[in-house]
Coordinates of C-alpha atoms in Angstrom, one line a residue:
M294 CA -23.3 91.9 -56.7
R295 CA -22.8 88.3 -57.4
S296 CA -19.3 89.0 -59.4
I297 CA -18.6 91.0 -55.9
C298 CA -19.3 87.8 -53.9
S299 CA -17.1 85.6 -56.2
I300 CA -14.0 88.2 -56.2
F301 CA -14.3 87.9 -52.0
F302 CA -15.0 84.1 -52.4
F303 CA -12.0 83.8 -54.7
L304 CA -10.1 86.1 -52.2
F305 CA -10.4 84.3 -49.5
F306 CA -9.8 80.8 -50.9
L307 CA -6.1 82.1 -51.5
V308 CA -5.6 83.5 -48.4
A309 CA -6.6 80.2 -46.5
S310 CA -4.5 78.1 -49.4
A311 CA -1.7 80.1 -48.7
Q312 CA -2.1 79.5 -44.7
Q313 CA -2.0 76.2 -45.2
D314 CA 0.5 75.7 -47.4
F315 CA 2.5 77.8 -44.9
L316 CA 1.6 75.7 -41.9
A317 CA 2.6 72.6 -44.2
K318 CA 6.0 73.3 -45.0
Q319 CA 5.9 74.9 -41.0
Y320 CA 5.2 71.0 -39.6
F321 CA 6.8 69.7 -41.8
N322 CA 10.4 70.9 -41.3
D323 CA 9.5 70.6 -37.6
G324 CA 9.5 67.2 -38.3
E325 CA 5.6 66.4 -37.3
F326 CA 4.6 64.7 -39.9
E327 CA 1.0 64.3 -38.8
K328 CA -0.4 67.3 -38.8
A329 CA 1.9 68.1 -42.2
V330 CA 0.1 65.4 -43.7
V331 CA -3.8 66.7 -42.6
F332 CA -2.9 70.0 -44.5
Y333 CA -1.3 68.4 -47.6
E334 CA -4.2 66.2 -48.1
K335 CA -5.7 69.5 -48.2
L336 CA -4.2 71.4 -51.0
V337 CA -3.7 68.1 -53.3
E338 CA -7.1 67.8 -53.1
N339 CA -7.8 71.6 -54.3
N340 CA -4.6 71.9 -56.2
P341 CA -4.4 68.4 -58.2
R342 CA -2.4 70.3 -60.8
R343 CA 0.1 71.0 -58.6
T344 CA 3.0 68.6 -58.5
D345 CA 4.9 70.7 -55.0
Y346 CA 1.7 69.5 -52.9
A347 CA 1.9 66.3 -54.3
E348 CA 5.2 65.7 -53.9
G349 CA 4.9 66.8 -50.0
L350 CA 2.1 64.6 -49.6
V351 CA 4.6 61.7 -50.3
A352 CA 7.5 63.1 -48.7
C353 CA 4.7 63.4 -45.4
Y354 CA 3.9 59.1 -46.3
Q355 CA 7.2 58.1 -46.2
Q356 CA 7.9 60.0 -43.0
L357 CA 5.6 57.7 -41.1
E358 CA 6.5 54.8 -43.3
Q359 CA 2.5 54.9 -44.2
Y360 CA 4.4 53.6 -47.5
E361 CA 1.1 51.8 -48.8
K362 CA -0.9 55.1 -48.6
A363 CA 2.1 57.0 -51.1
E364 CA 2.0 53.7 -53.6
S365 CA -2.0 54.3 -53.8
F366 CA -1.4 57.9 -54.0
L367 CA 1.1 57.5 -57.0
L368 CA 0.1 54.8 -58.8
N369 CA -3.7 57.0 -58.9
K370 CA -1.4 59.5 -60.7
I371 CA 0.6 57.8 -63.6
K372 CA -2.5 56.4 -64.6
G373 CA -3.0 57.0 -68.0
G374 CA 0.9 57.4 -68.6
S375 CA 0.6 61.1 -69.6
A376 CA 2.0 61.7 -65.7
F377 CA 5.3 64.2 -65.3
P378 CA 7.9 61.5 -65.0
T379 CA 9.0 63.0 -62.0
F380 CA 6.5 60.6 -60.2
L381 CA 7.6 57.5 -61.2
I382 CA 11.1 58.0 -59.7
E383 CA 8.9 58.9 -56.4
L384 CA 7.4 55.7 -56.9
G385 CA 10.6 53.8 -57.9
Y386 CA 11.9 55.3 -54.7
N387 CA 8.9 54.2 -52.6
Y388 CA 9.4 51.1 -53.5
K389 CA 13.7 51.6 -52.1
L390 CA 12.3 52.2 -49.0
Q391 CA 10.5 48.9 -48.8
G392 CA 13.9 47.6 -50.1
L393 CA 12.5 46.0 -52.7
P394 CA 15.3 46.4 -55.5
E395 CA 13.6 45.1 -58.3
K396 CA 10.3 47.1 -58.6
S397 CA 12.2 50.3 -58.1
G398 CA 14.2 49.7 -60.7
E399 CA 11.0 49.0 -62.8
F400 CA 10.1 52.6 -62.5
F401 CA 13.2 54.0 -62.6
E402 CA 13.8 52.4 -66.0
K403 CA 10.6 53.9 -66.9
A404 CA 11.6 57.0 -66.2
I405 CA 14.6 57.3 -67.8
Q406 CA 12.7 56.0 -71.1
R407 CA 10.2 58.6 -71.0
I408 CA 13.5 61.1 -72.1
D409 CA 13.1 59.3 -75.3
E410 CA 9.5 61.0 -76.1
N411 CA 11.2 64.1 -75.2
P412 CA 14.3 65.1 -73.9
N413 CA 13.9 68.2 -72.1
F414 CA 12.3 66.2 -69.3
G415 CA 16.2 65.2 -69.0
Y416 CA 17.1 67.8 -66.2
S417 CA 14.3 67.3 -63.8
I418 CA 14.0 63.5 -64.5
G419 CA 18.0 63.3 -63.6
Y420 CA 17.8 66.2 -60.8
R421 CA 15.6 64.0 -58.8
F422 CA 18.1 61.0 -58.7
Q423 CA 20.5 63.3 -57.6
K424 CA 18.2 64.2 -54.8
Y425 CA 17.8 60.5 -53.5
A426 CA 21.6 59.9 -54.7
L427 CA 20.4 57.6 -57.3
L428 CA 23.6 58.7 -58.9
D429 CA 24.3 55.7 -61.3
E430 CA 20.6 56.7 -62.8
A431 CA 21.0 60.7 -62.6
I432 CA 24.0 59.4 -65.7
A433 CA 21.7 58.1 -67.2
A434 CA 19.0 60.0 -67.2
Y435 CA 21.5 63.4 -68.3
T436 CA 23.7 61.5 -70.8
R437 CA 20.9 60.3 -72.8
A438 CA 19.3 63.5 -72.7
M439 CA 22.4 64.9 -74.6
S440 CA 22.7 61.9 -77.1
L441 CA 19.2 62.9 -78.1
K442 CA 19.3 66.6 -78.2
P443 CA 22.9 67.7 -78.2
D444 CA 22.1 71.6 -77.7
L445 CA 21.3 70.1 -74.0
N446 CA 24.6 70.2 -71.5
Y447 CA 24.1 68.8 -68.6
D448 CA 28.2 68.3 -67.8
F449 CA 28.2 70.5 -65.4
Q450 CA 25.4 68.1 -63.6
L451 CA 27.9 65.5 -64.6
A452 CA 30.5 66.8 -63.3
R453 CA 29.0 67.3 -59.9
I454 CA 27.7 63.5 -59.2
Y455 CA 31.4 62.0 -61.1
G456 CA 32.9 64.0 -57.9
E457 CA 30.5 62.9 -55.8
Q458 CA 31.1 59.4 -57.1
G459 CA 35.0 59.7 -56.7
D460 CA 36.0 59.8 -60.1
I461 CA 37.7 62.6 -59.8
E462 CA 39.2 62.4 -63.5
K463 CA 35.6 62.4 -64.8
M464 CA 34.8 65.0 -62.9
Y465 CA 37.6 67.2 -64.1
R466 CA 37.5 66.0 -67.7
S467 CA 33.5 67.4 -67.6
Y468 CA 34.4 70.5 -66.0
L469 CA 37.2 71.2 -68.1
K470 CA 34.7 70.7 -71.6
L471 CA 33.1 73.3 -70.2
I472 CA 35.1 75.8 -70.0
Y473 CA 37.3 74.5 -73.0
E474 CA 33.5 75.2 -74.7
G475 CA 32.6 78.4 -73.1
K476 CA 28.8 76.9 -71.2
S477 CA 29.6 77.9 -68.2
S478 CA 31.4 80.6 -66.0
R479 CA 35.2 80.2 -65.5
N480 CA 35.0 81.0 -61.9
N481 CA 32.2 79.0 -61.4
V482 CA 33.7 75.8 -62.7
L483 CA 37.2 76.7 -60.9
R484 CA 34.9 77.0 -57.3
N485 CA 33.8 73.9 -57.8
I486 CA 37.2 72.1 -58.7
D487 CA 38.9 74.0 -55.9
D488 CA 36.9 72.2 -53.3
F489 CA 39.0 69.0 -54.8
I490 CA 42.5 70.7 -54.8
S491 CA 45.0 71.5 -52.0
E492 CA 47.8 73.3 -51.6
D493 CA 50.3 70.3 -52.0
P494 CA 51.4 69.9 -55.2
T495 CA 52.3 65.9 -54.0
D496 CA 48.6 65.4 -53.6
I497 CA 46.9 62.9 -56.1
N498 CA 43.9 65.0 -56.9
N499 CA 46.5 68.3 -57.7
V500 CA 48.9 65.3 -60.0
K501 CA 45.6 64.0 -61.7
L502 CA 44.3 68.2 -62.7
R503 CA 48.3 68.8 -63.7
K504 CA 48.5 65.7 -65.5
I505 CA 44.9 66.4 -67.9
L506 CA 45.6 69.7 -68.5
L507 CA 49.0 68.5 -69.4
Q508 CA 47.4 66.2 -72.0
N509 CA 44.8 68.3 -72.8
A510 CA 47.7 71.4 -73.8
Q511 CA 49.7 68.7 -76.1
K512 CA 46.7 67.5 -78.3
N513 CA 45.2 71.2 -78.5
P514 CA 47.6 73.7 -77.8
N515 CA 45.1 76.5 -77.0
I516 CA 46.3 79.1 -74.4
I517 CA 43.4 78.0 -71.9
W518 CA 44.9 75.0 -70.6
N519 CA 48.4 77.5 -70.0
E520 CA 46.0 79.7 -68.3
L521 CA 44.6 77.0 -66.2
L522 CA 48.2 75.4 -65.4
S523 CA 49.1 78.8 -64.2
W524 CA 46.1 78.6 -62.1
L525 CA 47.0 75.5 -60.4
F526 CA 50.7 76.5 -60.1
V527 CA 49.6 79.9 -57.9
K528 CA 47.3 77.5 -55.8
Q529 CA 50.0 75.5 -55.2
K530 CA 52.4 78.0 -54.4
Q531 CA 54.6 77.0 -57.2
Y532 CA 55.2 80.7 -58.8
K533 CA 58.0 80.5 -60.4
S534 CA 56.1 77.8 -62.4
A535 CA 53.0 80.0 -62.5
L536 CA 55.8 82.6 -64.4
A537 CA 56.4 80.5 -67.2
Q538 CA 52.9 79.7 -67.9
E539 CA 52.5 83.3 -67.5
K540 CA 55.1 84.5 -70.2
A541 CA 54.3 81.7 -72.9
I542 CA 50.5 83.3 -72.8
Y543 CA 51.6 86.6 -72.6
K544 CA 54.2 85.9 -76.0
R545 CA 51.3 84.0 -78.2
T546 CA 48.6 86.2 -77.5
E547 CA 48.5 89.2 -79.9
G548 CA 47.8 92.5 -78.3
A549 CA 48.0 90.8 -74.6
S550 CA 47.6 92.6 -72.1
L551 CA 50.6 92.5 -68.5
N552 CA 47.5 92.4 -66.2
R553 CA 47.9 88.8 -65.7
L554 CA 51.4 88.9 -64.5
K555 CA 51.0 92.2 -62.6
N556 CA 48.6 90.3 -60.6
L557 CA 50.8 87.0 -60.5
G558 CA 53.8 89.4 -59.1
E559 CA 51.7 90.8 -56.5
I560 CA 50.2 87.6 -55.3
A561 CA 53.9 86.4 -55.2
Q562 CA 55.2 89.4 -53.5
E563 CA 52.2 88.8 -50.8
N564 CA 54.1 84.8 -50.2
K565 CA 57.3 86.2 -49.8
A566 CA 58.2 84.4 -53.1
L567 CA 60.7 87.2 -54.3
E568 CA 62.6 86.2 -56.7
T569 CA 59.3 85.0 -59.2
A570 CA 58.1 89.0 -58.0
V571 CA 60.8 90.6 -59.4
A572 CA 61.2 88.3 -62.6
S573 CA 57.5 89.0 -63.1
F574 CA 58.0 93.2 -62.7
E575 CA 60.9 93.1 -64.7
F576 CA 59.3 91.3 -67.1
I577 CA 56.3 94.2 -67.3
I578 CA 59.0 96.7 -67.7
E579 CA 60.3 95.0 -70.5
N580 CA 57.1 94.4 -72.4
S581 CA 54.7 97.3 -71.3
N582 CA 54.4 100.2 -73.7
E583 CA 52.3 102.2 -71.3
A584 CA 54.1 104.7 -68.8
T585 CA 51.8 103.7 -66.1
T586 CA 51.9 100.1 -66.6
T587 CA 56.0 100.6 -66.6
L588 CA 55.8 102.7 -63.4
N589 CA 53.9 100.8 -61.3
A590 CA 56.2 97.8 -61.9
E591 CA 59.4 100.2 -61.2
L592 CA 57.1 101.1 -57.8
S593 CA 56.5 97.2 -56.7
L594 CA 60.2 96.7 -57.4
I595 CA 61.5 99.4 -55.4
D596 CA 59.2 98.2 -52.7
I597 CA 60.9 94.7 -52.9
K598 CA 64.0 96.6 -52.4
L599 CA 63.1 98.0 -49.2
L600 CA 62.3 95.0 -47.5
N601 CA 65.3 94.7 -44.8
A602 CA 67.5 97.1 -46.8
D603 CA 70.4 98.5 -45.3
T604 CA 72.5 101.8 -46.0
K605 CA 74.0 101.2 -49.5
A606 CA 70.7 99.6 -50.4
L607 CA 68.8 102.8 -49.4
N608 CA 70.7 104.9 -51.4
A609 CA 70.2 103.2 -54.4
V610 CA 66.4 103.4 -53.7
E611 CA 66.9 107.2 -54.1
K612 CA 69.3 107.4 -56.6
R613 CA 66.5 105.3 -58.6
F614 CA 63.4 108.1 -57.3
E615 CA 65.4 110.8 -58.9
S616 CA 66.0 108.9 -62.0
L617 CA 62.1 107.9 -62.2
L618 CA 61.4 111.3 -61.8
E619 CA 63.9 112.6 -63.7
N620 CA 61.9 111.1 -66.5
Y621 CA 58.2 110.9 -65.6
G622 CA 58.6 113.9 -64.4
Y623 CA 56.3 115.8 -61.7
D624 CA 51.9 116.0 -63.1
P625 CA 49.0 114.2 -62.0
Q626 CA 50.3 111.0 -63.9
T627 CA 52.8 110.8 -61.9
L628 CA 50.8 111.5 -57.9
Q629 CA 51.8 107.7 -56.9
L630 CA 55.8 108.0 -57.8
Q631 CA 55.5 111.6 -55.6
I632 CA 53.6 110.0 -52.7
A633 CA 56.0 106.8 -53.0
Y634 CA 59.1 109.3 -53.2
A635 CA 57.6 111.5 -50.1
N636 CA 57.3 108.4 -47.9
F637 CA 60.7 107.2 -48.4
L638 CA 62.4 110.4 -47.3
T639 CA 59.9 110.4 -44.5
F640 CA 59.8 107.0 -43.1
Q641 CA 62.7 105.8 -44.6
R642 CA 65.5 108.5 -44.4
E643 CA 63.5 110.6 -41.9
N644 CA 63.8 113.3 -43.9
P645 CA 60.3 114.9 -43.9
E646 CA 61.1 118.6 -45.1
P647 CA 61.8 117.8 -48.7
A648 CA 58.7 115.1 -48.7
I649 CA 56.4 117.9 -47.5
E650 CA 57.6 120.8 -50.2
M651 CA 56.7 117.7 -53.0
L652 CA 54.2 117.3 -51.9
K653 CA 52.6 120.8 -51.5
K654 CA 54.0 121.6 -54.7
G655 CA 51.8 118.3 -56.3
L656 CA 48.7 120.0 -54.8
E657 CA 49.0 122.8 -57.5
Q658 CA 49.0 120.6 -60.3
P659 CA 45.4 120.1 -62.1
L660 CA 43.7 117.9 -60.1
G661 CA 40.3 116.5 -59.1
R662 CA 38.8 115.3 -55.9
F663 CA 40.0 111.8 -55.7
G664 CA 43.9 113.4 -56.4
K665 CA 44.2 115.9 -54.3
A666 CA 42.2 113.8 -51.2
Y667 CA 45.6 111.2 -51.9
V668 CA 47.7 114.0 -52.2
K669 CA 46.6 115.6 -49.0
L670 CA 46.4 112.3 -47.1
A671 CA 49.9 111.8 -47.9
L672 CA 50.9 114.6 -47.0
G673 CA 48.9 115.0 -43.5
D674 CA 51.1 111.4 -42.7
I675 CA 53.8 113.1 -43.5
L676 CA 53.2 116.1 -41.4
V677 CA 52.5 114.1 -38.7
F678 CA 55.7 111.8 -38.5
D679 CA 57.3 115.5 -37.7
K680 CA 55.2 116.6 -35.3
R681 CA 53.0 119.3 -37.2
F682 CA 49.8 117.6 -35.6
N683 CA 47.5 121.2 -36.7
E684 CA 48.9 121.2 -39.9
A685 CA 48.0 117.4 -40.8
L686 CA 44.9 118.3 -39.0
I687 CA 44.0 120.6 -42.1
Y688 CA 44.4 118.5 -44.1
F689 CA 42.8 115.8 -43.1
S690 CA 39.5 117.6 -42.3
Q691 CA 39.6 119.2 -46.0
I692 CA 39.6 115.4 -47.2
Q693 CA 36.7 114.5 -44.8
K694 CA 34.4 117.2 -46.0
S695 CA 35.1 116.8 -49.9
L696 CA 34.7 113.1 -49.4
K697 CA 32.0 112.5 -46.2
N698 CA 30.6 109.5 -47.6
D699 CA 33.0 107.7 -49.6
V700 CA 36.0 105.5 -48.2
L701 CA 38.7 107.4 -48.5
G702 CA 36.7 110.2 -46.2
Q703 CA 36.2 108.0 -43.3
D704 CA 39.9 106.9 -43.6
A705 CA 40.3 110.5 -42.9
R706 CA 38.7 111.0 -40.1
F707 CA 40.6 108.4 -38.6
K708 CA 43.5 109.7 -39.4
V709 CA 41.5 113.0 -37.8
A710 CA 40.9 111.1 -34.0
Q711 CA 44.5 109.1 -34.3
T712 CA 46.3 112.5 -34.9
S713 CA 44.5 113.9 -31.9
F714 CA 45.2 111.0 -29.7
Y715 CA 49.0 111.2 -30.4
K716 CA 48.8 115.3 -29.7
G717 CA 46.5 114.5 -26.6
D718 CA 43.4 115.5 -27.4
F719 CA 41.8 112.4 -26.2
D720 CA 38.2 114.2 -26.0
W721 CA 38.4 115.1 -29.6
A722 CA 39.6 112.0 -30.8
L723 CA 36.7 110.6 -29.0
T724 CA 34.2 113.0 -30.2
Q725 CA 35.5 111.9 -34.0
L726 CA 35.4 107.8 -33.6
K727 CA 31.8 107.6 -32.1
V728 CA 30.9 108.6 -35.4
L729 CA 33.6 106.0 -37.4
R730 CA 32.0 102.8 -35.1
G731 CA 29.4 103.3 -37.5
S732 CA 31.9 103.1 -40.7
T733 CA 30.7 101.3 -43.9
S734 CA 34.7 100.2 -43.4
Q735 CA 34.4 97.2 -41.1
L736 CA 38.5 97.8 -40.8
I737 CA 38.0 101.3 -40.0
A738 CA 34.9 100.4 -37.4
N739 CA 36.7 98.1 -35.6
D740 CA 40.3 100.2 -35.4
A741 CA 37.4 103.2 -34.1
M742 CA 36.5 100.9 -31.5
Q743 CA 39.5 99.5 -30.3
L744 CA 40.8 103.0 -29.9
S745 CA 37.4 104.6 -28.6
L746 CA 37.5 102.1 -26.0
L747 CA 41.5 102.6 -25.4
I748 CA 41.0 106.2 -24.8
S749 CA 37.7 106.0 -22.8
D750 CA 38.6 103.4 -19.9
N751 CA 41.5 104.7 -19.3
S752 CA 40.3 108.0 -18.8
L753 CA 37.9 106.9 -16.4
E754 CA 41.1 104.9 -14.3
D755 CA 43.7 107.8 -14.3
S756 CA 42.1 111.1 -14.0
T757 CA 45.6 112.6 -14.9
L758 CA 45.9 110.2 -18.0
T759 CA 49.6 109.4 -17.2
A760 CA 49.3 106.1 -18.9
L761 CA 47.4 107.0 -22.0
K762 CA 49.8 109.8 -22.7
K763 CA 52.4 107.2 -22.3
Y764 CA 50.9 105.1 -24.6
A765 CA 50.1 107.8 -26.8
R766 CA 53.8 108.9 -27.6
A767 CA 54.6 104.7 -27.7
D768 CA 52.4 104.6 -30.4
L769 CA 53.2 107.5 -32.1
L770 CA 57.2 106.5 -32.0
A771 CA 55.9 103.4 -34.1
Y772 CA 54.4 105.2 -36.3
Q773 CA 57.5 107.1 -36.5
K774 CA 59.6 103.4 -37.3
K775 CA 61.2 104.4 -33.9
T776 CA 60.9 100.7 -32.8
Q777 CA 63.2 100.6 -30.0
Q778 CA 62.3 103.9 -28.1
A779 CA 58.3 102.9 -28.8
I780 CA 59.1 99.1 -27.2
T781 CA 61.0 101.0 -24.3
V782 CA 58.3 103.1 -23.5
L783 CA 55.6 100.7 -23.4
E784 CA 57.7 98.3 -21.5
D785 CA 57.6 101.1 -18.9
I786 CA 54.0 101.1 -18.8
L787 CA 53.7 97.9 -18.3
K788 CA 56.0 98.2 -15.3
N789 CA 54.7 100.8 -13.2
H790 CA 51.3 100.8 -14.1
K791 CA 51.2 97.2 -13.6
G792 CA 47.5 95.9 -13.1
E793 CA 45.7 99.0 -14.7
K794 CA 43.1 98.7 -17.5
I795 CA 45.8 100.0 -20.0
E796 CA 48.7 96.7 -19.7
D797 CA 46.8 94.4 -21.9
E798 CA 47.0 97.2 -24.7
A799 CA 50.3 97.7 -24.2
L800 CA 50.7 93.9 -24.0
L801 CA 49.0 94.2 -27.3
R802 CA 50.8 96.7 -28.9
Q803 CA 54.4 96.2 -27.6
G804 CA 53.8 92.4 -29.1
K805 CA 52.8 94.2 -32.8
I806 CA 55.6 95.9 -32.6
Y807 CA 58.1 93.2 -31.8
E808 CA 56.6 91.3 -35.1
Q809 CA 57.5 93.8 -36.4
I810 CA 60.6 93.5 -35.9
E811 CA 61.0 89.4 -36.0
N812 CA 61.1 89.2 -32.8
F813 CA 58.7 86.6 -33.1
E814 CA 59.3 84.9 -29.2
G815 CA 58.9 87.8 -27.1
A816 CA 55.4 88.6 -29.3
Q817 CA 54.3 85.3 -28.4
F818 CA 55.1 86.1 -24.6
N819 CA 52.8 89.3 -24.6
Y820 CA 50.0 87.5 -26.2
Q821 CA 50.3 84.3 -24.1
K822 CA 50.0 86.9 -20.9
I823 CA 46.8 88.7 -22.4
V824 CA 45.2 85.3 -23.1
E825 CA 46.0 84.2 -19.6
F826 CA 45.5 87.0 -17.7
Y827 CA 43.1 89.2 -19.6
S828 CA 41.0 86.3 -21.2
D829 CA 37.9 88.5 -20.6
G830 CA 39.0 91.6 -21.6
I831 CA 38.3 93.0 -25.3
L832 CA 41.8 92.2 -26.6
A833 CA 41.5 88.7 -25.9
D834 CA 40.6 88.2 -29.5
D835 CA 43.2 90.0 -31.1
A836 CA 45.4 87.8 -28.5
H837 CA 44.0 84.4 -29.8
Y838 CA 44.3 85.3 -33.6
A839 CA 47.9 86.3 -33.4
L840 CA 48.9 83.5 -31.3
G841 CA 47.6 81.6 -33.9
T842 CA 48.8 83.0 -36.9
L843 CA 52.6 82.7 -35.4
Y844 CA 52.0 79.1 -34.2
E845 CA 51.2 78.7 -37.9
K846 CA 53.4 81.1 -40.2
H847 CA 57.0 81.0 -37.6
F848 CA 56.3 78.1 -35.6
D849 CA 55.5 75.8 -37.5
N850 CA 53.2 74.3 -35.4
P851 CA 49.4 73.6 -37.0
E852 CA 48.3 72.1 -33.9
K853 CA 48.5 75.2 -31.6
A854 CA 47.0 77.4 -34.1
K855 CA 44.0 75.5 -34.5
S856 CA 43.4 75.6 -30.9
H857 CA 43.9 79.3 -31.0
Y858 CA 41.4 80.1 -34.0
E859 CA 39.0 77.6 -32.9
K860 CA 38.9 79.8 -29.1
I861 CA 38.4 82.3 -31.4
I862 CA 35.7 80.7 -33.1
Y863 CA 33.5 79.4 -29.9
D864 CA 34.2 81.5 -27.0
Y865 CA 34.9 85.6 -29.6
Q866 CA 31.8 84.8 -32.2
D867 CA 31.3 88.5 -32.6
S868 CA 35.0 89.2 -32.8
Y869 CA 36.3 91.1 -36.6
Y870 CA 38.6 88.0 -36.5
F871 CA 35.9 85.6 -36.2
P872 CA 35.5 84.6 -40.4
Q873 CA 39.4 84.4 -41.2
A874 CA 39.8 82.2 -37.8
R875 CA 37.5 79.9 -39.2
K876 CA 38.4 79.4 -42.7
N877 CA 41.7 79.1 -41.0
F878 CA 41.0 76.6 -38.9
R879 CA 39.0 74.8 -41.7
R880 CA 41.9 74.6 -43.9
L881 CA 44.4 73.0 -41.1
R882 CA 41.6 70.5 -39.8
G883 CA 42.1 69.3 -44.0
D884 CA 38.2 70.8 -44.9
L885 CA 37.7 71.2 -48.4
I886 CA 37.0 75.2 -48.6
N887 CA 36.6 77.4 -51.3

């Protein structure tokens, strides 16, 4: 019976202590220090060995400017000389708050001296100094501990302090030492360095980093310096310089992978640095011994050649495709080549028949579930182009059933909805879209929501669905790359269905097509009409984001771009574009962001 009572009492004590802990922290965080101090005093009394409760109590006293109470408590704590050294810092900081620098310095020095007894105190002492922005003292603590015990490494902490002090060169050297010695994750270190550099190669911080990397490369010709220089050049969008570094890395590394050059080529291509992208992929083709790597590089070169291609360029690309298929053949390893050629024949040559025949033949190959799904997806897209909607729906539905819980399956379901929309079966499209609004892919979920709202809003307003059918036709024409015809149909909607709900949808779709044909003024006009006349509509955030992108990338007007991104941040916080708009706004404002 006595033991049961003892257990009950112990549990009661634990619950009471936990409740006091919660209330103490809650009151402190809420700024109610008078209430917090009552609970911290009880916690300290019942748990004299808990340093966190003691520190919480001292913080309360200091917030209440009861410095004498804090001093008395801390002096009692350090009595005997065996107390944890952070209490010496707390006492020194208490004197600092009272404007007593000599006394505070005395106890800060005593705390640092305790490292001589045990170098492992270095981290807790240095960290506590950092907490109170006592950066010189923190540096002294970390460096003293490292000198006494060389296997300790606080270069990461020191680098951050040097950065806070504005000693950028020392910060870089500390971070780079960590990377060179392999004592910290390279990605982690580069994320921190990234806070101090910009895209401008003439920025003083960029210049300092490049200088230090070049000095290190001269003193110690390790490829790690080439890799870091390449990283810096990519950040500065100097892709040609990055390529020179990547070639040097490849030539100096035995058995090197070409993945770094592939990644650089893709980044350069994405950023329209096409000369460097072409050079990267050509280097891969010249040096690769793997058929798949070579083929992927060849397909990337074809993608670049197809940008604004004229008839002569299209003829050359077709011959290149035929040559590649002759060399590599039709088998499961060349699916990507077969699909790329089929898409070329369909969307560039407007000749879907041989493309359909080739992909149907491809399905006879021994393929896994995902291989079949990729071929069927491409085949379905081409059948939609050819207006063979029912056939396309069969293939999309097969993928949807085969890969129900995969993003590819969800993509296929969206294509079922989109195809049904093109053929005018709006009810079935809505049924599919309702399921997709909860998709694990945010992009698919967003597209599904927009198409769903387009159909439902305009079905209620117009029982004949005249405008919606016109919009579906325009959307299909745009899909078929018949851009001028699509623009004309959308213009008809804007003229003959003015004031109807579909007007903002037509403006946005037409604006997107204008962007594709690089009529940026036309796109700007459309988006501006949406933000002026449909500011409460569901497409206002799309229009603001599109305007922000136009002003930033094509009209060289960062101030106007900022104003549109800012509008999304403050007025459309549930927008799909919110995270990217915030990032773009902060970048244009000059913030340091990862």
